[in-house]
Amino acid sequence: DLQAALSMLVAGADAAYAGTYREFARSARRAWTSEGAAVWYVGHWGWKFYADQAGFRAVHGNGEFPAPGDLLLWPKRVHIGGVFRGRREFLERLELLDEQTFDSVLPVRTMNFEGAAFYATIRDNLPYRFHRLPLETMRVYRVE
């Protein structure tokens, strides 16, 4: 029936979204840990789980921050909280090294903050939306 088909479509879209973090954590570990620099990340939710598994260090607003030469992984769609509050000058020291966009053939998005926020009760977003925006954009920065 239609409701079951829609449920399967939304579940598939959500699995594809979650998979972006798993895939990026694995590929970033292979690509960036050989540089010898510490690899840090910002963000929560499923991304945090995979980033921690990969051995990356979390940036916290009241904790240690990346040093010059370190790398910072920053997903576009993940909540980062107020990690840079009071430390805006740090953002000016970031040099973009790489950006990867993850897409899906499924026309549904569950977490893009442009109408869909399955895991967040913020604004007036719906849990899913028919859309073809990228699932996620992952950025890699070097701290200058």
PDB file of C-alpha atoms in Angstrom:
ATOM      1  CA  ASP A   1       0.000   0.000   0.000  1.00  0.00           C
ATOM      2  CA  LEU A   2       1.000   3.643  -0.411  1.00  0.00           C
ATOM      3  CA  GLN A   3       1.818   4.241   3.243  1.00  0.00           C
ATOM      4  CA  ALA A   4       4.171   1.243   3.366  1.00  0.00           C
ATOM      5  CA  ALA A   5       5.898   2.364   0.173  1.00  0.00           C
ATOM      6  CA  LEU A   6       6.361   5.884   1.547  1.00  0.00           C
ATOM      7  CA  SER A   7       7.728   4.461   4.813  1.00  0.00           C
ATOM      8  CA  MET A   8      10.264   2.373   2.907  1.00  0.00           C
ATOM      9  CA  LEU A   9      11.270   5.380   0.810  1.00  0.00           C
ATOM     10  CA  VAL A  10      11.821   7.548   3.907  1.00  0.00           C
ATOM     11  CA  ALA A  11      13.739   4.737   5.644  1.00  0.00           C
ATOM     12  CA  GLY A  12      15.955   4.326   2.590  1.00  0.00           C
ATOM     13  CA  ALA A  13      16.570   8.050   2.384  1.00  0.00           C
ATOM     14  CA  ASP A  14      17.499   8.175   6.052  1.00  0.00           C
ATOM     15  CA  ALA A  15      19.866   5.218   5.675  1.00  0.00           C
ATOM     16  CA  ALA A  16      21.534   6.967   2.734  1.00  0.00           C
ATOM     17  CA  TYR A  17      21.928  10.134   4.843  1.00  0.00           C
ATOM     18  CA  ALA A  18      23.482   8.214   7.752  1.00  0.00           C
ATOM     19  CA  GLY A  19      25.748   6.392   5.345  1.00  0.00           C
ATOM     20  CA  THR A  20      27.380   9.638   4.268  1.00  0.00           C
ATOM     21  CA  TYR A  21      28.981   9.990   7.704  1.00  0.00           C
ATOM     22  CA  ARG A  22      30.147   6.397   7.859  1.00  0.00           C
ATOM     23  CA  GLU A  23      31.610   6.620   4.359  1.00  0.00           C
ATOM     24  CA  PHE A  24      33.280   9.983   4.923  1.00  0.00           C
ATOM     25  CA  ALA A  25      34.811   8.951   8.265  1.00  0.00           C
ATOM     26  CA  ARG A  26      36.373   5.900   6.600  1.00  0.00           C
ATOM     27  CA  SER A  27      37.655   7.781   3.577  1.00  0.00           C
ATOM     28  CA  ALA A  28      38.923  10.718   5.676  1.00  0.00           C
ATOM     29  CA  ARG A  29      40.821   8.321   7.915  1.00  0.00           C
ATOM     30  CA  ARG A  30      42.564   6.823   4.888  1.00  0.00           C
ATOM     31  CA  ALA A  31      43.183  10.155   3.182  1.00  0.00           C
ATOM     32  CA  TRP A  32      44.073  12.496   6.012  1.00  0.00           C
ATOM     33  CA  THR A  33      45.571  10.611   8.961  1.00  0.00           C
ATOM     34  CA  SER A  34      48.732   9.790   7.009  1.00  0.00           C
ATOM     35  CA  GLU A  35      49.616  13.490   6.987  1.00  0.00           C
ATOM     36  CA  GLY A  36      50.862  13.273  10.578  1.00  0.00           C
ATOM     37  CA  ALA A  37      48.636  16.130  11.759  1.00  0.00           C
ATOM     38  CA  ALA A  38      45.952  15.692  14.392  1.00  0.00           C
ATOM     39  CA  VAL A  39      42.497  15.320  12.827  1.00  0.00           C
ATOM     40  CA  TRP A  40      39.652  17.085  14.630  1.00  0.00           C
ATOM     41  CA  TYR A  41      35.943  17.343  13.904  1.00  0.00           C
ATOM     42  CA  VAL A  42      32.887  19.372  14.810  1.00  0.00           C
ATOM     43  CA  GLY A  43      29.349  18.064  14.934  1.00  0.00           C
ATOM     44  CA  HIS A  44      27.091  15.657  16.710  1.00  0.00           C
ATOM     45  CA  TRP A  45      24.505  12.988  15.913  1.00  0.00           C
ATOM     46  CA  GLY A  46      25.578   9.998  13.838  1.00  0.00           C
ATOM     47  CA  TRP A  47      28.590  11.846  12.479  1.00  0.00           C
ATOM     48  CA  LYS A  48      30.088  11.980  15.992  1.00  0.00           C
ATOM     49  CA  PHE A  49      29.780   8.208  16.336  1.00  0.00           C
ATOM     50  CA  TYR A  50      31.681   7.510  13.109  1.00  0.00           C
ATOM     51  CA  ALA A  51      34.250  10.283  13.679  1.00  0.00           C
ATOM     52  CA  ASP A  52      35.007   8.898  17.148  1.00  0.00           C
ATOM     53  CA  GLN A  53      35.340   5.384  15.708  1.00  0.00           C
ATOM     54  CA  ALA A  54      37.831   6.712  13.166  1.00  0.00           C
ATOM     55  CA  GLY A  55      39.944   8.183  15.976  1.00  0.00           C
ATOM     56  CA  PHE A  56      39.282  11.849  15.261  1.00  0.00           C
ATOM     57  CA  ARG A  57      39.221  14.367  18.125  1.00  0.00           C
ATOM     58  CA  ALA A  58      36.088  16.381  18.927  1.00  0.00           C
ATOM     59  CA  VAL A  59      36.312  20.162  19.213  1.00  0.00           C
ATOM     60  CA  HIS A  60      34.420  21.503  22.215  1.00  0.00           C
ATOM     61  CA  GLY A  61      33.866  25.188  22.865  1.00  0.00           C
ATOM     62  CA  ASN A  62      35.351  25.030  26.346  1.00  0.00           C
ATOM     63  CA  GLY A  63      38.110  22.517  25.591  1.00  0.00           C
ATOM     64  CA  GLU A  64      41.287  22.169  23.609  1.00  0.00           C
ATOM     65  CA  PHE A  65      41.247  23.526  20.039  1.00  0.00           C
ATOM     66  CA  PRO A  66      43.171  22.400  16.964  1.00  0.00           C
ATOM     67  CA  ALA A  67      46.674  23.820  16.629  1.00  0.00           C
ATOM     68  CA  PRO A  68      48.244  25.252  13.476  1.00  0.00           C
ATOM     69  CA  GLY A  69      48.822  22.446  10.982  1.00  0.00           C
ATOM     70  CA  ASP A  70      46.000  20.302  12.376  1.00  0.00           C
ATOM     71  CA  LEU A  71      43.040  19.288  10.233  1.00  0.00           C
ATOM     72  CA  LEU A  72      39.354  19.973  10.930  1.00  0.00           C
ATOM     73  CA  LEU A  73      36.468  17.958   9.443  1.00  0.00           C
ATOM     74  CA  TRP A  74      33.200  19.887   9.271  1.00  0.00           C
ATOM     75  CA  PRO A  75      29.933  18.531   7.830  1.00  0.00           C
ATOM     76  CA  LYS A  76      27.582  21.194   6.526  1.00  0.00           C
ATOM     77  CA  ARG A  77      24.307  19.766   7.867  1.00  0.00           C
ATOM     78  CA  VAL A  78      25.277  18.574  11.343  1.00  0.00           C
ATOM     79  CA  HIS A  79      24.507  20.570  14.470  1.00  0.00           C
ATOM     80  CA  ILE A  80      27.731  21.949  15.966  1.00  0.00           C
ATOM     81  CA  GLY A  81      26.279  23.946  18.836  1.00  0.00           C
ATOM     82  CA  GLY A  82      28.193  27.000  20.053  1.00  0.00           C
ATOM     83  CA  VAL A  83      31.623  25.465  19.585  1.00  0.00           C
ATOM     84  CA  PHE A  84      33.061  28.662  18.061  1.00  0.00           C
ATOM     85  CA  ARG A  85      31.218  31.106  20.303  1.00  0.00           C
ATOM     86  CA  GLY A  86      33.801  33.496  21.660  1.00  0.00           C
ATOM     87  CA  ARG A  87      36.442  32.139  19.276  1.00  0.00           C
ATOM     88  CA  ARG A  88      35.438  33.632  15.940  1.00  0.00           C
ATOM     89  CA  GLU A  89      39.083  34.431  15.147  1.00  0.00           C
ATOM     90  CA  PHE A  90      39.678  30.688  14.866  1.00  0.00           C
ATOM     91  CA  LEU A  91      37.377  30.528  11.816  1.00  0.00           C
ATOM     92  CA  GLU A  92      39.595  33.026   9.989  1.00  0.00           C
ATOM     93  CA  ARG A  93      42.515  30.593  10.320  1.00  0.00           C
ATOM     94  CA  LEU A  94      40.827  27.770   8.377  1.00  0.00           C
ATOM     95  CA  GLU A  95      42.031  26.935   4.879  1.00  0.00           C
ATOM     96  CA  LEU A  96      39.671  24.733   2.845  1.00  0.00           C
ATOM     97  CA  LEU A  97      41.563  21.707   1.511  1.00  0.00           C
ATOM     98  CA  ASP A  98      38.765  19.481   0.271  1.00  0.00           C
ATOM     99  CA  GLU A  99      35.006  19.363  -0.093  1.00  0.00           C
ATOM    100  CA  GLN A 100      32.962  16.255  -0.870  1.00  0.00           C
ATOM    101  CA  THR A 101      29.286  16.302  -1.739  1.00  0.00           C
ATOM    102  CA  PHE A 102      27.161  13.212  -1.160  1.00  0.00           C
ATOM    103  CA  ASP A 103      24.061  12.735  -3.300  1.00  0.00           C
ATOM    104  CA  SER A 104      21.338  10.128  -3.537  1.00  0.00           C
ATOM    105  CA  VAL A 105      19.062   8.881  -6.295  1.00  0.00           C
ATOM    106  CA  LEU A 106      16.181   8.839  -3.801  1.00  0.00           C
ATOM    107  CA  PRO A 107      14.091  12.023  -4.060  1.00  0.00           C
ATOM    108  CA  VAL A 108      13.530  12.292  -0.284  1.00  0.00           C
ATOM    109  CA  ARG A 109      15.614  14.046   2.353  1.00  0.00           C
ATOM    110  CA  THR A 110      15.294  13.502   6.102  1.00  0.00           C
ATOM    111  CA  MET A 111      17.853  15.996   7.373  1.00  0.00           C
ATOM    112  CA  ASN A 112      18.652  19.064   5.338  1.00  0.00           C
ATOM    113  CA  PHE A 113      17.208  21.949   7.395  1.00  0.00           C
ATOM    114  CA  GLU A 114      15.655  23.259   4.208  1.00  0.00           C
ATOM    115  CA  GLY A 115      12.304  21.755   5.022  1.00  0.00           C
ATOM    116  CA  ALA A 116      13.264  18.432   6.591  1.00  0.00           C
ATOM    117  CA  ALA A 117      14.632  17.662  10.039  1.00  0.00           C
ATOM    118  CA  PHE A 118      13.790  14.098  11.018  1.00  0.00           C
ATOM    119  CA  TYR A 119      15.923  14.135  14.168  1.00  0.00           C
ATOM    120  CA  ALA A 120      15.474  17.717  15.273  1.00  0.00           C
ATOM    121  CA  THR A 121      12.460  19.521  16.638  1.00  0.00           C
ATOM    122  CA  ILE A 122      13.526  22.923  15.461  1.00  0.00           C
ATOM    123  CA  ARG A 123      11.791  25.565  13.430  1.00  0.00           C
ATOM    124  CA  ASP A 124       8.813  24.280  11.472  1.00  0.00           C
ATOM    125  CA  ASN A 125      10.550  21.526   9.560  1.00  0.00           C
ATOM    126  CA  LEU A 126       8.801  18.312   8.606  1.00  0.00           C
ATOM    127  CA  PRO A 127      10.455  14.938   9.280  1.00  0.00           C
ATOM    128  CA  TYR A 128      11.073  14.402   5.544  1.00  0.00           C
ATOM    129  CA  ARG A 129      10.706  16.288   2.298  1.00  0.00           C
ATOM    130  CA  PHE A 130      10.714  15.403  -1.363  1.00  0.00           C
ATOM    131  CA  HIS A 131      13.867  17.092  -2.578  1.00  0.00           C
ATOM    132  CA  ARG A 132      17.074  16.474  -4.498  1.00  0.00           C
ATOM    133  CA  LEU A 133      19.482  18.651  -2.508  1.00  0.00           C
ATOM    134  CA  PRO A 134      22.761  16.943  -1.601  1.00  0.00           C
ATOM    135  CA  LEU A 135      22.532  14.639   1.411  1.00  0.00           C
ATOM    136  CA  GLU A 136      25.617  16.233   2.936  1.00  0.00           C
ATOM    137  CA  THR A 137      28.697  18.251   2.105  1.00  0.00           C
ATOM    138  CA  MET A 138      31.834  17.363   4.047  1.00  0.00           C
ATOM    139  CA  ARG A 139      34.670  19.858   4.294  1.00  0.00           C
ATOM    140  CA  VAL A 140      38.292  19.384   5.319  1.00  0.00           C
ATOM    141  CA  TYR A 141      40.229  22.398   6.605  1.00  0.00           C
ATOM    142  CA  ARG A 142      43.817  22.961   7.662  1.00  0.00           C
ATOM    143  CA  VAL A 143      44.334  25.290  10.620  1.00  0.00           C
ATOM    144  CA  GLU A 144      46.777  28.080   9.729  1.00  0.00           C
TER     145      GLU A 144
END
